[in-house]
CSV table of C-alpha atoms in Angstrom, one decimal:
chain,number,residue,atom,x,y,z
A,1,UNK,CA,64.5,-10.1,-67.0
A,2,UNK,CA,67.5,-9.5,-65.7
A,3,UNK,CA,68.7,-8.2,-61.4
A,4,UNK,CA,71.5,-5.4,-61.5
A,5,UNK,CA,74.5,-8.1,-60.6
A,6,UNK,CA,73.5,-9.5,-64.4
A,7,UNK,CA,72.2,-13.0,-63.4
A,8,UNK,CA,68.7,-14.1,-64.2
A,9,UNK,CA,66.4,-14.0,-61.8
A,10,UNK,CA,65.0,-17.5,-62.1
A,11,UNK,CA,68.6,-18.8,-61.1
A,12,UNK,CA,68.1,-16.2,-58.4
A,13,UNK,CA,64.7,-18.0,-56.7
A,14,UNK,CA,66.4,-21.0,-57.7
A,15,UNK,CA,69.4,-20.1,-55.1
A,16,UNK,CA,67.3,-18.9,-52.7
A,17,UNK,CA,65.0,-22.4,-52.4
A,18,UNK,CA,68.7,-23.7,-52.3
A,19,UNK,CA,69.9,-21.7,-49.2
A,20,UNK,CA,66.5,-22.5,-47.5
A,21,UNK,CA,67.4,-26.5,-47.6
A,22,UNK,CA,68.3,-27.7,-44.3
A,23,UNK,CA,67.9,-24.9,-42.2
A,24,UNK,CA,65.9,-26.3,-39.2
A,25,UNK,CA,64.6,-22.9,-37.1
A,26,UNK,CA,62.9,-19.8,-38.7
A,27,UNK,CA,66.2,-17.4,-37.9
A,28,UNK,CA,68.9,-19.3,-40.0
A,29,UNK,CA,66.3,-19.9,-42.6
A,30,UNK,CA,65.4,-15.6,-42.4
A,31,UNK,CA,69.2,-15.2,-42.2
A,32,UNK,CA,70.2,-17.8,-45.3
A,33,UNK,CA,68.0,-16.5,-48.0
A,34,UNK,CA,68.8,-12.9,-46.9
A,35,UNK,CA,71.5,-12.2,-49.7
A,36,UNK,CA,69.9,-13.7,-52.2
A,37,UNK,CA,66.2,-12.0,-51.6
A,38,UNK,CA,68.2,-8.9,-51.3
A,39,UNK,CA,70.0,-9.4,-55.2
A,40,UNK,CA,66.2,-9.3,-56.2
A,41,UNK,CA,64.6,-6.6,-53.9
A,42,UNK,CA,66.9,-4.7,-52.6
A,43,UNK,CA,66.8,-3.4,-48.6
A,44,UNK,CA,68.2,-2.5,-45.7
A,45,UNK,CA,65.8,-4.4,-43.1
A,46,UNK,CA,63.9,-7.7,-44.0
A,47,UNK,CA,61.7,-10.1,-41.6
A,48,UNK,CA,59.7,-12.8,-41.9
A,49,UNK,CA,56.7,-12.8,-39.1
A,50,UNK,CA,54.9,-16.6,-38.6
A,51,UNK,CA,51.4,-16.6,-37.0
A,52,UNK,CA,51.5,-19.0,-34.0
A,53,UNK,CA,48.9,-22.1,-35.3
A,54,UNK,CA,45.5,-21.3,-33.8
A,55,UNK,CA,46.2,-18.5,-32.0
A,56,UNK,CA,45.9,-14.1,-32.1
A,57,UNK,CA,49.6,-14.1,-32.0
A,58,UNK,CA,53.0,-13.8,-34.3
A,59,UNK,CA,56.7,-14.2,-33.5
A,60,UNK,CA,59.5,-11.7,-36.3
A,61,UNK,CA,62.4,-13.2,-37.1
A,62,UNK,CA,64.8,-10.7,-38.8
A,63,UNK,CA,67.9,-10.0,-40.8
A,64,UNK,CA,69.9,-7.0,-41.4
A,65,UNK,CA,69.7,-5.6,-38.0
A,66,UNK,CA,67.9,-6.3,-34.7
A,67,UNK,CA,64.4,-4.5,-33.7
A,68,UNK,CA,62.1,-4.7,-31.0
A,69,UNK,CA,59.8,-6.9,-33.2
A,70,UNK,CA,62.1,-10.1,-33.0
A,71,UNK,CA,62.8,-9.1,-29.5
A,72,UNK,CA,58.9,-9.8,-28.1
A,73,UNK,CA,57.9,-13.5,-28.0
A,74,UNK,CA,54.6,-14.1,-29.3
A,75,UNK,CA,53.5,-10.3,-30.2
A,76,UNK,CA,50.0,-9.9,-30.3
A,77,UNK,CA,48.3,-9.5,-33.9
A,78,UNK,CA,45.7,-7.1,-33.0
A,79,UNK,CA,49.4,-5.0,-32.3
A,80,UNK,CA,51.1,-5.7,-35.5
A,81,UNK,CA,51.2,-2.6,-37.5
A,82,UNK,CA,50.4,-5.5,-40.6
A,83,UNK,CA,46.9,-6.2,-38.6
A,84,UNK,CA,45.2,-6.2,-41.7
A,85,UNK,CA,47.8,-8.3,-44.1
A,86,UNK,CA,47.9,-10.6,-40.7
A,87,UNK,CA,44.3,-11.4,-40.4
A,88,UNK,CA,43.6,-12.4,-43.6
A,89,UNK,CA,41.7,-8.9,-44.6
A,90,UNK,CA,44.6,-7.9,-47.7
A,91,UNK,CA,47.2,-10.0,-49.4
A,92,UNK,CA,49.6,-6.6,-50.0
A,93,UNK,CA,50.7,-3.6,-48.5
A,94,UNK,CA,53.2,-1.6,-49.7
A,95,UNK,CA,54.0,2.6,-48.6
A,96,UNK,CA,56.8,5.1,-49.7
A,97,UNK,CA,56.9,6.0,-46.2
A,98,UNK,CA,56.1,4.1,-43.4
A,99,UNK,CA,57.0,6.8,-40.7
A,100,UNK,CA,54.2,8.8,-41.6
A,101,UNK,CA,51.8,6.5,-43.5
A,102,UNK,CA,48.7,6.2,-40.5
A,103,UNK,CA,48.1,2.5,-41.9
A,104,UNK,CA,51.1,1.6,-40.0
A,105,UNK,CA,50.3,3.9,-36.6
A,106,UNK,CA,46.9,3.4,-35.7
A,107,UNK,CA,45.7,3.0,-31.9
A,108,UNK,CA,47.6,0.4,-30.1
A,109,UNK,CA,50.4,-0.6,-33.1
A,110,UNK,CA,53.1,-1.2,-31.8
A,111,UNK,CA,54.9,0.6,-34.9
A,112,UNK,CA,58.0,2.2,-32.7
A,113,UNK,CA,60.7,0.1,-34.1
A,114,UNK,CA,59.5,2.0,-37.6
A,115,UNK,CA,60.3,5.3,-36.2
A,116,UNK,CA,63.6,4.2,-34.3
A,117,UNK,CA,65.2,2.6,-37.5
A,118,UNK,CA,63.6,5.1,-40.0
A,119,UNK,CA,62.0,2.2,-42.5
A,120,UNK,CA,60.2,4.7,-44.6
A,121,UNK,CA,59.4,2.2,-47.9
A,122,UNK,CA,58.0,-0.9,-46.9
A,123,UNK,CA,56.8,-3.9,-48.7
A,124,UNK,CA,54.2,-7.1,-47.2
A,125,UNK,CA,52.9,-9.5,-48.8
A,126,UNK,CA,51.1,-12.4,-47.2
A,127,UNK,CA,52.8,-16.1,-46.5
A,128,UNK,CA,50.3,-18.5,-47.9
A,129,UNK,CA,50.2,-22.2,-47.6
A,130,UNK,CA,46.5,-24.3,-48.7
A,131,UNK,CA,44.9,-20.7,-49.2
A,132,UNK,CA,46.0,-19.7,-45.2
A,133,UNK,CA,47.6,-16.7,-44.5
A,134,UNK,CA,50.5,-18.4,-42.0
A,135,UNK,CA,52.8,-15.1,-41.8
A,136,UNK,CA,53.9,-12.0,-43.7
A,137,UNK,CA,57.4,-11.3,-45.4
A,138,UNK,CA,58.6,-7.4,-45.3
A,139,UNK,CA,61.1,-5.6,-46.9
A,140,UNK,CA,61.8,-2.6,-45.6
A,141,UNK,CA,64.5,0.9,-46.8
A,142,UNK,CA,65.5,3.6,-45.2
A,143,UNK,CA,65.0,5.8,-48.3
A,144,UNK,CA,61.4,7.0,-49.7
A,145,UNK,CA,60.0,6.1,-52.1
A,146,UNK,CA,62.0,3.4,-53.3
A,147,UNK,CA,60.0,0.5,-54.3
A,148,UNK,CA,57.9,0.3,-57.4
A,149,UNK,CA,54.9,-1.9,-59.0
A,150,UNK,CA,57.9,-4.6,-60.3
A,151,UNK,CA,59.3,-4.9,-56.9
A,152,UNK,CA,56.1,-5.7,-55.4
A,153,UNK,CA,55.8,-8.5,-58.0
A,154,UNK,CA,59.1,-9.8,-57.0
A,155,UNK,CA,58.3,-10.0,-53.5
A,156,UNK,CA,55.0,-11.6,-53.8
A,157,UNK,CA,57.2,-14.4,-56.2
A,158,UNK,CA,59.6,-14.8,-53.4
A,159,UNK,CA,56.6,-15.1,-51.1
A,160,UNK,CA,55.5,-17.4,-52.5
A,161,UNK,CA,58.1,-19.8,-53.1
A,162,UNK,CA,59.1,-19.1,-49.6
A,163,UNK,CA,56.0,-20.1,-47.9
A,164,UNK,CA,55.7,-23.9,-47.5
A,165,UNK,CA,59.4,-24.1,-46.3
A,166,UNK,CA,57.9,-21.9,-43.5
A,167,UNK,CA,54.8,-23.8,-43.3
A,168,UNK,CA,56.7,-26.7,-42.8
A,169,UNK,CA,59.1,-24.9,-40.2
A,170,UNK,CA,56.1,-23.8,-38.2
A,171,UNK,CA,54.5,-27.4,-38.3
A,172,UNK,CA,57.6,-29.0,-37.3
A,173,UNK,CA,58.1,-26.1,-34.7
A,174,UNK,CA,54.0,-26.7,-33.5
A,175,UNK,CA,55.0,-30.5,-33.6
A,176,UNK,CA,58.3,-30.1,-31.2
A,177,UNK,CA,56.2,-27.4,-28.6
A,178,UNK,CA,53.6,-30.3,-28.4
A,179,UNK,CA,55.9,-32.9,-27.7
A,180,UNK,CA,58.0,-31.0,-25.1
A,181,UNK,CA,54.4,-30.0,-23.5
A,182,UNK,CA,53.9,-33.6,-23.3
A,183,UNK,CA,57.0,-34.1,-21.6
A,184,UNK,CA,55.9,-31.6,-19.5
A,185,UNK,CA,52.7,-33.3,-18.7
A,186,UNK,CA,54.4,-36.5,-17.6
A,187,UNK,CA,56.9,-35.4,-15.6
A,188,UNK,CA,54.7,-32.9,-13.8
A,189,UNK,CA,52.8,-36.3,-13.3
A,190,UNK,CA,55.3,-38.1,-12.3
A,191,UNK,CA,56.4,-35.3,-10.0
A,192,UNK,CA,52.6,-35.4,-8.2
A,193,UNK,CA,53.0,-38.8,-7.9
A,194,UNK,CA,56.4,-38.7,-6.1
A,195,UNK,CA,55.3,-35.7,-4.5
A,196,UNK,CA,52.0,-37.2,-3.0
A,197,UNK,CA,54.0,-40.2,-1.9
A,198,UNK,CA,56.1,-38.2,-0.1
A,199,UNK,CA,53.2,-36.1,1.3
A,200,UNK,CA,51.7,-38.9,2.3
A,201,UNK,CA,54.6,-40.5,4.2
A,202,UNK,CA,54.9,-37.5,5.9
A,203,UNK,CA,51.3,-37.3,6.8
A,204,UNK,CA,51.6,-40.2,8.2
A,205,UNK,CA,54.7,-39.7,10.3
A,206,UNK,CA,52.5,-36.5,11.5
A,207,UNK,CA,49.9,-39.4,12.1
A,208,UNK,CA,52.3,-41.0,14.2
A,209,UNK,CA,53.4,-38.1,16.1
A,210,UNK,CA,50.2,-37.0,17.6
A,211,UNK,CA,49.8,-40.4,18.7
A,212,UNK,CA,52.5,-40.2,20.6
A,213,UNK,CA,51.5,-36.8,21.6
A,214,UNK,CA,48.4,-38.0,22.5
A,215,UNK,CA,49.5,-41.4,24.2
A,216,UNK,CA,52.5,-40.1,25.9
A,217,UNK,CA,51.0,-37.0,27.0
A,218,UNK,CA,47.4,-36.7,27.1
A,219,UNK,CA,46.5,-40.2,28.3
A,220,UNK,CA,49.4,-40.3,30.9
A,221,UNK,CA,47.4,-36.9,32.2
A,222,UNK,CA,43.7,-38.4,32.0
A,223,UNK,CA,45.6,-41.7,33.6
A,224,UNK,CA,46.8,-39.8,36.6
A,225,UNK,CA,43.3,-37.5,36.8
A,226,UNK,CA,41.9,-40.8,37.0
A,227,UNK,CA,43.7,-42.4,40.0
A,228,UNK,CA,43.4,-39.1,42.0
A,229,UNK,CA,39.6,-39.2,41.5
A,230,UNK,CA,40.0,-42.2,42.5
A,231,UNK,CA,41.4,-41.8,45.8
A,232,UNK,CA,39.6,-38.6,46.3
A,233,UNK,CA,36.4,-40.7,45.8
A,234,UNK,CA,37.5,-42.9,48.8
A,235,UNK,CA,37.8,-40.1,50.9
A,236,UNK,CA,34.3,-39.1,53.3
A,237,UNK,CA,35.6,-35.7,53.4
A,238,UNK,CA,38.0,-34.2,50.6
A,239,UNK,CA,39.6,-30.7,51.2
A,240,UNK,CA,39.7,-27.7,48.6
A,241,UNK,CA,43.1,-27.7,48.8
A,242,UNK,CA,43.6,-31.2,47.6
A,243,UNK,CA,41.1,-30.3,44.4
A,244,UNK,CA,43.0,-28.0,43.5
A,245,UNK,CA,45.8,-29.2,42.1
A,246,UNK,CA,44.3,-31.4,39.9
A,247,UNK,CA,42.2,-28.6,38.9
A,248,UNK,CA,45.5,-26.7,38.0
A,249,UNK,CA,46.6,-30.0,36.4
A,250,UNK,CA,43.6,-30.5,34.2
A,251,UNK,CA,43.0,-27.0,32.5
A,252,UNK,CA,47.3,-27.5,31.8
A,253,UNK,CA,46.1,-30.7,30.4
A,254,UNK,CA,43.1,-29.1,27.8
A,255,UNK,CA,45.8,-26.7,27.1
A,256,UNK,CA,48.1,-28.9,25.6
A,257,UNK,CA,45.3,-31.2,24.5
A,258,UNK,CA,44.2,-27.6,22.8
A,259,UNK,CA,47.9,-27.5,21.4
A,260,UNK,CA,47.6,-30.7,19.7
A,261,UNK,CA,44.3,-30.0,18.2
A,262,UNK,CA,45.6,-26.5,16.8
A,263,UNK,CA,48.5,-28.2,15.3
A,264,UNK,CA,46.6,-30.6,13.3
A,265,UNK,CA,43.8,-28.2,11.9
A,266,UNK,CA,44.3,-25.0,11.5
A,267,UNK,CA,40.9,-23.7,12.7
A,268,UNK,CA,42.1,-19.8,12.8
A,269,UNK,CA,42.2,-20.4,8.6
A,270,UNK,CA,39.3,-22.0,8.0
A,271,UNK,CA,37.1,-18.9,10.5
A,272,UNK,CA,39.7,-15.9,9.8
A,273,UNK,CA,41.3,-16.9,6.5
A,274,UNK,CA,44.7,-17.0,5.4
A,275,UNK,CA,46.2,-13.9,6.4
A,276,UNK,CA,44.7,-14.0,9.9
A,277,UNK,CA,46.0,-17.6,10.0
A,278,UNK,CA,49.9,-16.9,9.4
A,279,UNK,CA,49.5,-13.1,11.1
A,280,UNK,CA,48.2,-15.5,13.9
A,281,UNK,CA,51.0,-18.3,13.8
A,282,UNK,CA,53.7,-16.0,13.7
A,283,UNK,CA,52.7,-14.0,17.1
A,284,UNK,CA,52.2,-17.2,18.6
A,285,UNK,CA,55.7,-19.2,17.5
A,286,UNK,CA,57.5,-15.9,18.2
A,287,UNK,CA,55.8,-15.3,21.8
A,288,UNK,CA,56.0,-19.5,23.1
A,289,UNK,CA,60.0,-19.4,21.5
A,290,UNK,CA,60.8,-16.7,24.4
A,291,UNK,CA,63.0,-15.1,22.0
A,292,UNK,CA,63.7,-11.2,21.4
A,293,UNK,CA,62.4,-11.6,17.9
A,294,UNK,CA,60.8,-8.9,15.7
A,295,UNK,CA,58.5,-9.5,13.5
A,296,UNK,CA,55.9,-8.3,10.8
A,297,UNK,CA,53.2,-9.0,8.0
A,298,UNK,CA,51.9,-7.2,5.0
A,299,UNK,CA,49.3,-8.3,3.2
A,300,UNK,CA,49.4,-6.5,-0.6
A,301,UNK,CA,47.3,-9.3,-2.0
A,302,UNK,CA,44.2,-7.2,-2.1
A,303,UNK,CA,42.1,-10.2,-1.2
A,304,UNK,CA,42.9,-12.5,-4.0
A,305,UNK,CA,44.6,-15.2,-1.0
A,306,UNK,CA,41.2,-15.5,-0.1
A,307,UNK,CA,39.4,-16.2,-3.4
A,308,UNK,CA,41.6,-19.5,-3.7
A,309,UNK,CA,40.0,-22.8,-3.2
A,310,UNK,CA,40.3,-24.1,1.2
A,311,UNK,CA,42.8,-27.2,0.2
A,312,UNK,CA,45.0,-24.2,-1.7
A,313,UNK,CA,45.1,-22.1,1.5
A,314,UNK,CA,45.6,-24.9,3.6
A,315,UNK,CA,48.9,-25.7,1.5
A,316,UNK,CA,49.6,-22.1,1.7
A,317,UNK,CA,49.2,-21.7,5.4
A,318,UNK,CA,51.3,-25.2,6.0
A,319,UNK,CA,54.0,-23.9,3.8
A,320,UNK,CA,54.3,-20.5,5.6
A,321,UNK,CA,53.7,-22.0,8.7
A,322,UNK,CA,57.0,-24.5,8.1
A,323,UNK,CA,59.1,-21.6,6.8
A,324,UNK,CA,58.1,-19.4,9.9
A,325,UNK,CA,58.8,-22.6,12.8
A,326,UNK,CA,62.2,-22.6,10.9
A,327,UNK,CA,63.1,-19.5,11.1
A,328,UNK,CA,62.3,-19.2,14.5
A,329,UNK,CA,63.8,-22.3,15.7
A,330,UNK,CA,66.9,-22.2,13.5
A,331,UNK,CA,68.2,-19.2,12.0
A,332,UNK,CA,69.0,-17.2,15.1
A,333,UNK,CA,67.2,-14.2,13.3
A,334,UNK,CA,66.6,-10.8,15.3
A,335,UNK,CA,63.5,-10.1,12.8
A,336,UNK,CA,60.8,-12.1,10.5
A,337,UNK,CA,59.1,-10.6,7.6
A,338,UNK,CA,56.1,-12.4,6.0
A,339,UNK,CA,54.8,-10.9,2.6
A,340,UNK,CA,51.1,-11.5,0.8
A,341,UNK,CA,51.3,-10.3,-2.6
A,342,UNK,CA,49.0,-10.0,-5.5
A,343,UNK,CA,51.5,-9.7,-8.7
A,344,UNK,CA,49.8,-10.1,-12.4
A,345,UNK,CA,48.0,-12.6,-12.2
A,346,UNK,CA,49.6,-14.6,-9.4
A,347,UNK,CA,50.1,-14.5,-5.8
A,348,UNK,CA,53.6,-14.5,-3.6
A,349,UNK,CA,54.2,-15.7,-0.3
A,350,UNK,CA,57.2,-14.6,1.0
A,351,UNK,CA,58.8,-15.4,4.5
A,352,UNK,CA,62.3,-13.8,5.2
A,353,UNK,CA,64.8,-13.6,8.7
A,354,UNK,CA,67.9,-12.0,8.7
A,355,UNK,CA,69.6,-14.9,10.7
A,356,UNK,CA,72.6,-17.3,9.6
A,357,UNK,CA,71.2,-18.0,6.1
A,358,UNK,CA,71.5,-21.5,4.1
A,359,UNK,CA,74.5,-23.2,4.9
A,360,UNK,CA,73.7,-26.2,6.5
A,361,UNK,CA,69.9,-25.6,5.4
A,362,UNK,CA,69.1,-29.4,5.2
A,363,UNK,CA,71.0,-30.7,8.0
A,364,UNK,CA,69.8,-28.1,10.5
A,365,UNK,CA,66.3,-28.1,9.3
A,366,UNK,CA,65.2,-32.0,8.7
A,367,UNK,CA,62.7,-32.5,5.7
A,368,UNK,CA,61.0,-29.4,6.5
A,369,UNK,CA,62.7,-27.9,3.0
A,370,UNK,CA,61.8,-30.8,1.2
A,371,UNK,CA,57.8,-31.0,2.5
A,372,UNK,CA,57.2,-27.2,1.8
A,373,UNK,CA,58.4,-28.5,-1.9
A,374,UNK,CA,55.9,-31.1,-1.7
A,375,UNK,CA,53.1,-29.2,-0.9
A,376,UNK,CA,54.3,-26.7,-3.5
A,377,UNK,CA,54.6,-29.0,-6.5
A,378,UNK,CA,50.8,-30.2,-5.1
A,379,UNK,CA,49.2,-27.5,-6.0
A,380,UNK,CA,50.9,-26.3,-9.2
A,381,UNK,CA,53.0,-23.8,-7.5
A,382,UNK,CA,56.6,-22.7,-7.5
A,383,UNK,CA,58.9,-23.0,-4.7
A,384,UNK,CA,62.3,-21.1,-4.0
A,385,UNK,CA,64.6,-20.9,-1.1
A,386,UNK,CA,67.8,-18.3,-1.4
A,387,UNK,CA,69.8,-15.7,0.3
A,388,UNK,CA,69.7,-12.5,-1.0
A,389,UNK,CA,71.5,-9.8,0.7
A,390,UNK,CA,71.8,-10.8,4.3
A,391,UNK,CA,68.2,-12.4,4.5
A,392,UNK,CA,66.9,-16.0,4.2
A,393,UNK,CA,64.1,-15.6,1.5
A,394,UNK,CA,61.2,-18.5,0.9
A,395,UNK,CA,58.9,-17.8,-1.9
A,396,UNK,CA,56.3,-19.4,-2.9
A,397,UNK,CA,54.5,-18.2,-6.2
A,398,UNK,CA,50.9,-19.2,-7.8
A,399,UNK,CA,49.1,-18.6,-10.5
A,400,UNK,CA,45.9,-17.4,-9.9
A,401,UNK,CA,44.2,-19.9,-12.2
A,402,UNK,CA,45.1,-22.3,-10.3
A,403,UNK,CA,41.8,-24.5,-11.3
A,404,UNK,CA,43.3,-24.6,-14.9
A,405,UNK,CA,46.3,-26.1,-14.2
A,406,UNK,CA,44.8,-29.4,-12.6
């Protein structure tokens, strides 16, 4: 049998497992044997769509021109206007025209790109390799009616001998995702590691801190309460007016002791929860800094900052907390904006001030920066710090399946 250019078709599938060899990726493959599948069955749109190994999804890779299929990474099956061919359920469908044929338009198809590029006669046949339906090649023409019973023969021969190069494209593809997941794996590892050793160092310099908070300020006070009572208790007779002053002196003392405390654990989170917590924080740092500084909160996150486990919340509330004490202390700003959100299915914390913005940001601000990354990276999350407009803007950003990650 002979194509209409004159040459055999044998030299034709001969050319096109030619053109396939040593093309590495599914789209110069698609694109290499394009010409050649197209002396054979001739079309104006052909793709190739590979099921993803193991899953209810497919990825199109096209030639001729561009659609929407190619353009959505990992399109769900259960979409796919070739459902059927895709699951395993037919090994052939064919139409004269696709724009009104309801195989190709049931509920939920995503069959648009049909419609938009007028592919009225379509041919699918099934991408086989050790009897599994990997994928689906389609040839597609903007006329009706085009294709016939010998064309569908020709495509299923093309199919066929096209097949294991794609099976072997998709393993080698499967085989490079795992590795660079791997990757992944260790140097989120590695990243935890680094990242709990700086947590910890940082703990403990917090550690140290309230030591000294404690030593140089708490125990001088109890040290002095101490040697008043002691002369007081010498005394036969000891006026009201000499009590109190060290009454005055001991409730400032459980304040600051009650400073400390606060500092440490934040108690407000663990009765209130998180909201409450920064809401809580952010009147406080704003009212003790004796600035002119407005400020607000929305929570938008419809609960869902609540459902996440206490250590999560505690990371959240220390990273807000951090990005509010900065912004207070060092951007000058005349108004702070804290954000709870619920967006999909993760939540966003976001702190902004409209003071003097990053330059400077690690200098003027110690390791501040760097610990909110820390406590980020802890717990899965990510971690952004940029000027947009005339605002400072620290986001933090979670998925809510947060248990799946660990």
């Amino acid at each position: 049998m002979l194509d209409k250019t004159g040459s055999p078709l044998f030299e034709q599938y001969v050319r096109i497992a030619w053109h396939l060899a040593g093309n590495l990726d599914f789209n110069s493959a698609i694109r290499a044997v394009a010409e050649q599948i197209a002396r054979i069955v001739p079309h104006d749109h052909m793709d190739v769509c590979i099921i993803m190994p193991g899953s209810r999804f497919h990825m199109a890779y096209e030639s001729g021109f561009e659609t929407e299929w190619s353009r959505r990474a990992e399109a769900p099956i259960d979409q796919s206007p070739l459902k059927r061919l895709l699951m395993g359920e037919v090994d052939c469908m064919v139409t004269g025209d696709a724009m009104v044929d309801p195989a190709f338009h049931f509920e939920g198809a995503f069959g648009q790109p049909i419609l938009d590029h007028k592919l009225k006669s379509r041919i699918h046949v099934a991408l086989k390799a050790h009897g599994e339906t990997i994928g689906a090649l389609s040839i597609s023409d903007r006329k009706a009616n085009v294709y016939d019973s010998v064309d569908v023969e020709r495509a299923r021969w093309i199919a066929d001998l096209i097949a294991p190069y794609f099976f072997a494209l998709r393993a080698s593809d499967e085989a490079r995702r795992a590795a660079i997941a791997e990757a992944e794996t260790r140097v989120r590892a590695e990243g935890l590691r680094v990242g709990a050793l700086k947590l910890t160092e940082a703990l403990e310099a917090e550690r140290q801190r309230i030591g000294m908070d404690l030593h140089d300020q708490t125990l001088a006070d109890m040290t002095r309460f101490a040697r008043r009572l002691e002369r007081l208790s010498q005394m036969k007779n000891v006026p009201g007016d000499m009590l109190a002053p060290l009454f005055q002196s001991l409730q400032q003392s459980m304040r600051d002791l009650r400073q400390i405390i606060e500092q440490a654990r934040p108690s407000v989170l663990e009765l209130f929860g998180l909201a409450e917590a920064i809401d809580n924080h952010l009147d406080r740092s704003v009212r003790d800094s004796g600035l002119s500084i407005d400020w607000a909160l929305r929570d938008d996150s419809d609960g869902a900052m609540e459902a996440l486990p206490q250590p999560v919340q505690t990371a959240l509330f220390r990273i807000a907390q951090e990005a509010i004490n900065n912004a207070v202390r060092h951007s000058q700003a005349g108004r702070i904006d804290v954000r709870l959100a619920r967006v999909a299915d993760r939540v966003v914390i976001e702190v902004r001030d409209n003071g003097i913005g990053l330059p400077g940001i690690e200098e003027r601000r110690g390791s501040g920066i760097e610990n909110m990354k820390t406590r980020a990276r802890l717990i899965g999350a990510q971690f952004a710090v940029r000027r947009e407009a005339s605002e400072t803007v620290i986001r933090v950003t979670l998925p809510l399946a947060w248990e799946e990650m660990q």
